[in-house]
Amino acid sequence: MDRAQEQALYVPLTLQVNGRSVTLHVAPWRLLADVLRDDLGLTGLKVACGSGECGSCTVLVDGEAIRSCMMLAPQAHGRTLLTIEGLAAGERLHPLQRAFIEHFAVQCGYCIPGMIMAAKALLDRQPRPTADAVNQALCGNLCRCTGYVYIVDAVLAAARELAGPEDAA
Ligand code: FES
Ligand code: FES
């Protein structure tokens, strides 16, 4: 298949990404991870395993944490996406991002965007999770560096900041 034949197969793809509407044309076999990184420049998500095993490519699709290396880009048509780039408000980091720094939960950093997005999905549906719930929510996100303890501490600290003190509930 030459380039022109390939382009004839492209499909339109409209997404809301980090609050912005984006329309592009993509080959139907392209992965969402590749379109986000290569076409939209959203390189925060990482493609480590490329086979759905590690969670480093996690983004939110309609609020649900998904592995963008396992989703075809056209499957995201018409949906609302949030990537790590959409979390901060200008210069102000999201409480999860701040907590990961303050709790020394980042070493090489490669897994961290996926961890934070999986944690965001958890806190959106369960604002006051237990440590067990955090472990459960992040069990598909692999980290080769940290040993996970500080990561869980960071998520719990961000939850406390976002949800406020227990007796205010
Ligand atoms: S790169 Fe997607 S799960 Fe590992
Ligand atoms: S901080 Fe290095 S893989 Fe998690």
mmCIF file of C-alpha atoms and ligand atoms in Angstrom:
data_model
loop_
_atom_site.group_PDB
_atom_site.id
_atom_site.type_symbol
_atom_site.label_atom_id
_atom_site.label_comp_id
_atom_site.label_asym_id
_atom_site.label_seq_id
_atom_site.Cartn_x
_atom_site.Cartn_y
_atom_site.Cartn_z
ATOM 1 C CA MET A 1 0.000 0.000 0.000
ATOM 2 C CA ASP A 2 1.444 3.363 -0.957
ATOM 3 C CA ARG A 3 1.065 6.548 1.060
ATOM 4 C CA ALA A 4 -1.963 7.814 -0.895
ATOM 5 C CA GLN A 5 -3.778 4.499 -0.503
ATOM 6 C CA GLU A 6 -3.015 4.514 3.198
ATOM 7 C CA GLN A 7 -4.276 8.072 3.622
ATOM 8 C CA ALA A 8 -7.523 7.157 1.869
ATOM 9 C CA LEU A 9 -8.228 4.873 4.815
ATOM 10 C CA TYR A 10 -7.791 7.577 7.453
ATOM 11 C CA VAL A 11 -10.748 8.289 9.716
ATOM 12 C CA PRO A 12 -11.691 11.559 11.395
ATOM 13 C CA LEU A 13 -11.029 11.670 15.102
ATOM 14 C CA THR A 14 -12.471 14.348 17.367
ATOM 15 C CA LEU A 15 -11.475 14.396 21.001
ATOM 16 C CA GLN A 16 -11.739 16.675 23.983
ATOM 17 C CA VAL A 17 -8.224 16.588 25.393
ATOM 18 C CA ASN A 18 -7.405 18.497 28.552
ATOM 19 C CA GLY A 19 -10.346 20.825 27.935
ATOM 20 C CA ARG A 20 -9.481 21.465 24.291
ATOM 21 C CA SER A 21 -11.363 20.141 21.272
ATOM 22 C CA VAL A 22 -9.068 18.493 18.741
ATOM 23 C CA THR A 23 -9.872 17.069 15.315
ATOM 24 C CA LEU A 24 -7.421 15.109 13.232
ATOM 25 C CA HIS A 25 -7.365 12.300 10.687
ATOM 26 C CA VAL A 26 -5.659 9.075 11.644
ATOM 27 C CA ALA A 27 -5.079 5.615 10.285
ATOM 28 C CA PRO A 28 -7.644 3.366 11.984
ATOM 29 C CA TRP A 29 -4.931 1.059 13.312
ATOM 30 C CA ARG A 30 -3.080 3.810 15.227
ATOM 31 C CA LEU A 31 -2.914 3.465 18.991
ATOM 32 C CA LEU A 32 -4.259 6.209 21.213
ATOM 33 C CA ALA A 33 -0.901 6.411 23.028
ATOM 34 C CA ASP A 34 0.907 7.128 19.760
ATOM 35 C CA VAL A 35 -1.607 9.722 18.591
ATOM 36 C CA LEU A 36 -1.446 11.537 21.931
ATOM 37 C CA ARG A 37 2.346 11.512 21.994
ATOM 38 C CA ASP A 38 3.284 11.881 18.333
ATOM 39 C CA ASP A 39 0.420 13.921 16.883
ATOM 40 C CA LEU A 40 -0.607 16.020 19.867
ATOM 41 C CA GLY A 41 2.761 16.310 21.613
ATOM 42 C CA LEU A 42 1.399 14.995 24.912
ATOM 43 C CA THR A 43 4.543 13.123 25.839
ATOM 44 C CA GLY A 44 3.841 12.939 29.571
ATOM 45 C CA LEU A 45 2.353 9.481 29.179
ATOM 46 C CA LYS A 46 5.044 6.882 28.631
ATOM 47 C CA VAL A 47 4.987 3.754 26.528
ATOM 48 C CA ALA A 48 7.108 1.270 28.454
ATOM 49 C CA CYS A 49 5.822 -2.255 27.789
ATOM 50 C CA GLY A 50 3.448 -1.407 24.934
ATOM 51 C CA SER A 51 1.405 -4.466 25.803
ATOM 52 C CA GLY A 52 -0.975 -3.452 28.585
ATOM 53 C CA GLU A 53 1.184 -4.747 31.425
ATOM 54 C CA CYS A 54 2.751 -1.745 33.167
ATOM 55 C CA GLY A 55 0.265 1.154 33.276
ATOM 56 C CA SER A 56 2.818 3.827 32.330
ATOM 57 C CA CYS A 57 0.596 4.952 29.441
ATOM 58 C CA THR A 58 -2.495 5.499 31.634
ATOM 59 C CA VAL A 59 -4.786 8.398 30.739
ATOM 60 C CA LEU A 60 -8.389 9.095 31.693
ATOM 61 C CA VAL A 61 -11.062 8.489 29.068
ATOM 62 C CA ASP A 62 -14.443 9.770 30.232
ATOM 63 C CA GLY A 63 -13.019 9.651 33.754
ATOM 64 C CA GLU A 64 -11.875 6.054 33.574
ATOM 65 C CA ALA A 65 -8.204 5.104 33.790
ATOM 66 C CA ILE A 66 -7.260 3.276 30.610
ATOM 67 C CA ARG A 67 -4.030 2.029 29.093
ATOM 68 C CA SER A 68 -3.638 4.110 25.988
ATOM 69 C CA CYS A 69 -1.279 1.553 24.412
ATOM 70 C CA MET A 70 -4.198 -0.883 24.324
ATOM 71 C CA MET A 71 -6.811 1.408 22.801
ATOM 72 C CA LEU A 72 -7.106 2.220 19.129
ATOM 73 C CA ALA A 73 -7.290 5.952 18.607
ATOM 74 C CA PRO A 74 -10.658 5.796 16.756
ATOM 75 C CA GLN A 75 -12.185 4.153 19.845
ATOM 76 C CA ALA A 76 -11.644 7.463 21.633
ATOM 77 C CA HIS A 77 -13.684 9.399 19.046
ATOM 78 C CA GLY A 78 -16.104 11.818 20.714
ATOM 79 C CA ARG A 79 -14.764 11.095 24.184
ATOM 80 C CA THR A 80 -13.216 13.299 26.843
ATOM 81 C CA LEU A 81 -9.598 12.674 27.732
ATOM 82 C CA LEU A 82 -7.383 13.876 30.520
ATOM 83 C CA THR A 83 -3.630 13.401 30.423
ATOM 84 C CA ILE A 84 -1.007 14.372 32.976
ATOM 85 C CA GLU A 85 -0.537 17.672 31.098
ATOM 86 C CA GLY A 86 -4.127 18.634 31.947
ATOM 87 C CA LEU A 87 -3.781 18.310 35.714
ATOM 88 C CA ALA A 88 -1.893 21.436 36.717
ATOM 89 C CA ALA A 89 -3.643 24.805 36.688
ATOM 90 C CA GLY A 90 -1.015 26.915 34.967
ATOM 91 C CA GLU A 91 2.023 26.938 37.244
ATOM 92 C CA ARG A 92 0.054 25.439 40.136
ATOM 93 C CA LEU A 93 0.530 21.700 40.397
ATOM 94 C CA HIS A 94 -2.408 19.432 41.151
ATOM 95 C CA PRO A 95 -2.354 18.198 44.785
ATOM 96 C CA LEU A 96 -1.458 14.715 43.541
ATOM 97 C CA GLN A 97 1.554 16.046 41.664
ATOM 98 C CA ARG A 98 2.638 18.092 44.673
ATOM 99 C CA ALA A 99 2.175 15.175 47.055
ATOM 100 C CA PHE A 100 4.288 12.867 44.888
ATOM 101 C CA ILE A 101 7.124 15.400 45.084
ATOM 102 C CA GLU A 102 6.717 16.149 48.788
ATOM 103 C CA HIS A 103 6.566 12.457 49.730
ATOM 104 C CA PHE A 104 9.620 11.499 47.652
ATOM 105 C CA ALA A 105 7.435 9.186 45.568
ATOM 106 C CA VAL A 106 9.342 9.928 42.351
ATOM 107 C CA GLN A 107 12.653 8.378 41.419
ATOM 108 C CA CYS A 108 13.318 7.898 37.699
ATOM 109 C CA GLY A 109 9.796 9.192 37.089
ATOM 110 C CA TYR A 110 8.959 6.953 34.168
ATOM 111 C CA CYS A 111 5.927 5.338 35.788
ATOM 112 C CA ILE A 112 4.739 8.467 37.574
ATOM 113 C CA PRO A 113 2.374 10.050 35.006
ATOM 114 C CA GLY A 114 0.504 6.754 34.780
ATOM 115 C CA MET A 115 0.481 6.368 38.564
ATOM 116 C CA ILE A 116 -0.887 9.858 39.050
ATOM 117 C CA MET A 117 -3.614 9.417 36.444
ATOM 118 C CA ALA A 118 -4.689 6.096 37.974
ATOM 119 C CA ALA A 119 -4.718 7.800 41.384
ATOM 120 C CA LYS A 120 -6.769 10.678 39.975
ATOM 121 C CA ALA A 121 -9.400 8.237 38.694
ATOM 122 C CA LEU A 122 -9.506 6.645 42.144
ATOM 123 C CA LEU A 123 -9.879 9.930 44.056
ATOM 124 C CA ASP A 124 -12.575 11.131 41.657
ATOM 125 C CA ARG A 125 -14.744 8.117 42.479
ATOM 126 C CA GLN A 126 -13.570 7.535 46.062
ATOM 127 C CA PRO A 127 -12.362 10.767 47.682
ATOM 128 C CA ARG A 128 -11.313 9.157 50.985
ATOM 129 C CA PRO A 129 -9.702 5.848 50.045
ATOM 130 C CA THR A 130 -7.991 3.506 52.472
ATOM 131 C CA ALA A 131 -4.397 2.469 51.870
ATOM 132 C CA ASP A 132 -5.759 -0.879 50.676
ATOM 133 C CA ALA A 133 -7.990 0.873 48.147
ATOM 134 C CA VAL A 134 -5.002 2.874 46.865
ATOM 135 C CA ASN A 135 -2.948 -0.301 46.540
ATOM 136 C CA GLN A 136 -5.809 -1.950 44.702
ATOM 137 C CA ALA A 137 -6.294 0.998 42.340
ATOM 138 C CA LEU A 138 -2.575 1.151 41.524
ATOM 139 C CA CYS A 139 -1.902 -2.570 41.359
ATOM 140 C CA GLY A 140 -1.756 -2.446 37.557
ATOM 141 C CA ASN A 141 0.836 0.341 37.579
ATOM 142 C CA LEU A 142 4.345 -1.012 37.886
ATOM 143 C CA CYS A 143 7.283 0.883 39.338
ATOM 144 C CA ARG A 144 10.835 -0.434 39.154
ATOM 145 C CA CYS A 145 12.269 2.152 41.555
ATOM 146 C CA THR A 146 10.247 3.204 44.546
ATOM 147 C CA GLY A 147 8.876 0.180 46.382
ATOM 148 C CA TYR A 148 5.403 1.782 46.287
ATOM 149 C CA VAL A 149 5.239 2.869 49.967
ATOM 150 C CA TYR A 150 5.874 6.554 49.271
ATOM 151 C CA ILE A 151 3.512 6.434 46.302
ATOM 152 C CA VAL A 152 0.666 5.226 48.501
ATOM 153 C CA ASP A 153 1.589 7.837 51.145
ATOM 154 C CA ALA A 154 1.447 10.532 48.465
ATOM 155 C CA VAL A 155 -1.968 9.476 47.192
ATOM 156 C CA LEU A 156 -3.373 9.400 50.733
ATOM 157 C CA ALA A 157 -1.912 12.858 51.441
ATOM 158 C CA ALA A 158 -3.443 14.265 48.262
ATOM 159 C CA ALA A 159 -6.769 12.678 49.187
ATOM 160 C CA ARG A 160 -6.658 14.398 52.595
ATOM 161 C CA GLU A 161 -5.916 17.728 50.944
ATOM 162 C CA LEU A 162 -8.607 17.373 48.290
ATOM 163 C CA ALA A 163 -11.338 15.949 50.496
ATOM 164 C CA GLY A 164 -10.542 17.989 53.625
ATOM 165 C CA PRO A 165 -10.475 16.709 57.190
ATOM 166 C CA GLU A 166 -12.521 13.620 58.007
ATOM 167 C CA ASP A 167 -14.857 15.458 60.408
ATOM 168 C CA ALA A 168 -15.714 17.998 57.671
ATOM 169 C CA ALA A 169 -17.350 15.230 55.587
HETATM 170 S S1 FES B 1 2.904 0.954 27.989
HETATM 171 FE FE1 FES B 1 0.782 0.678 28.152
HETATM 172 S S2 FES B 1 0.523 -0.709 29.767
HETATM 173 FE FE2 FES B 1 2.686 -0.573 29.525
HETATM 174 S S1 FES B 2 9.923 5.937 39.643
HETATM 175 FE FE1 FES B 2 11.132 4.750 38.275
HETATM 176 S S2 FES B 2 9.728 3.275 37.507
HETATM 177 FE FE2 FES B 2 8.628 4.291 39.043
#
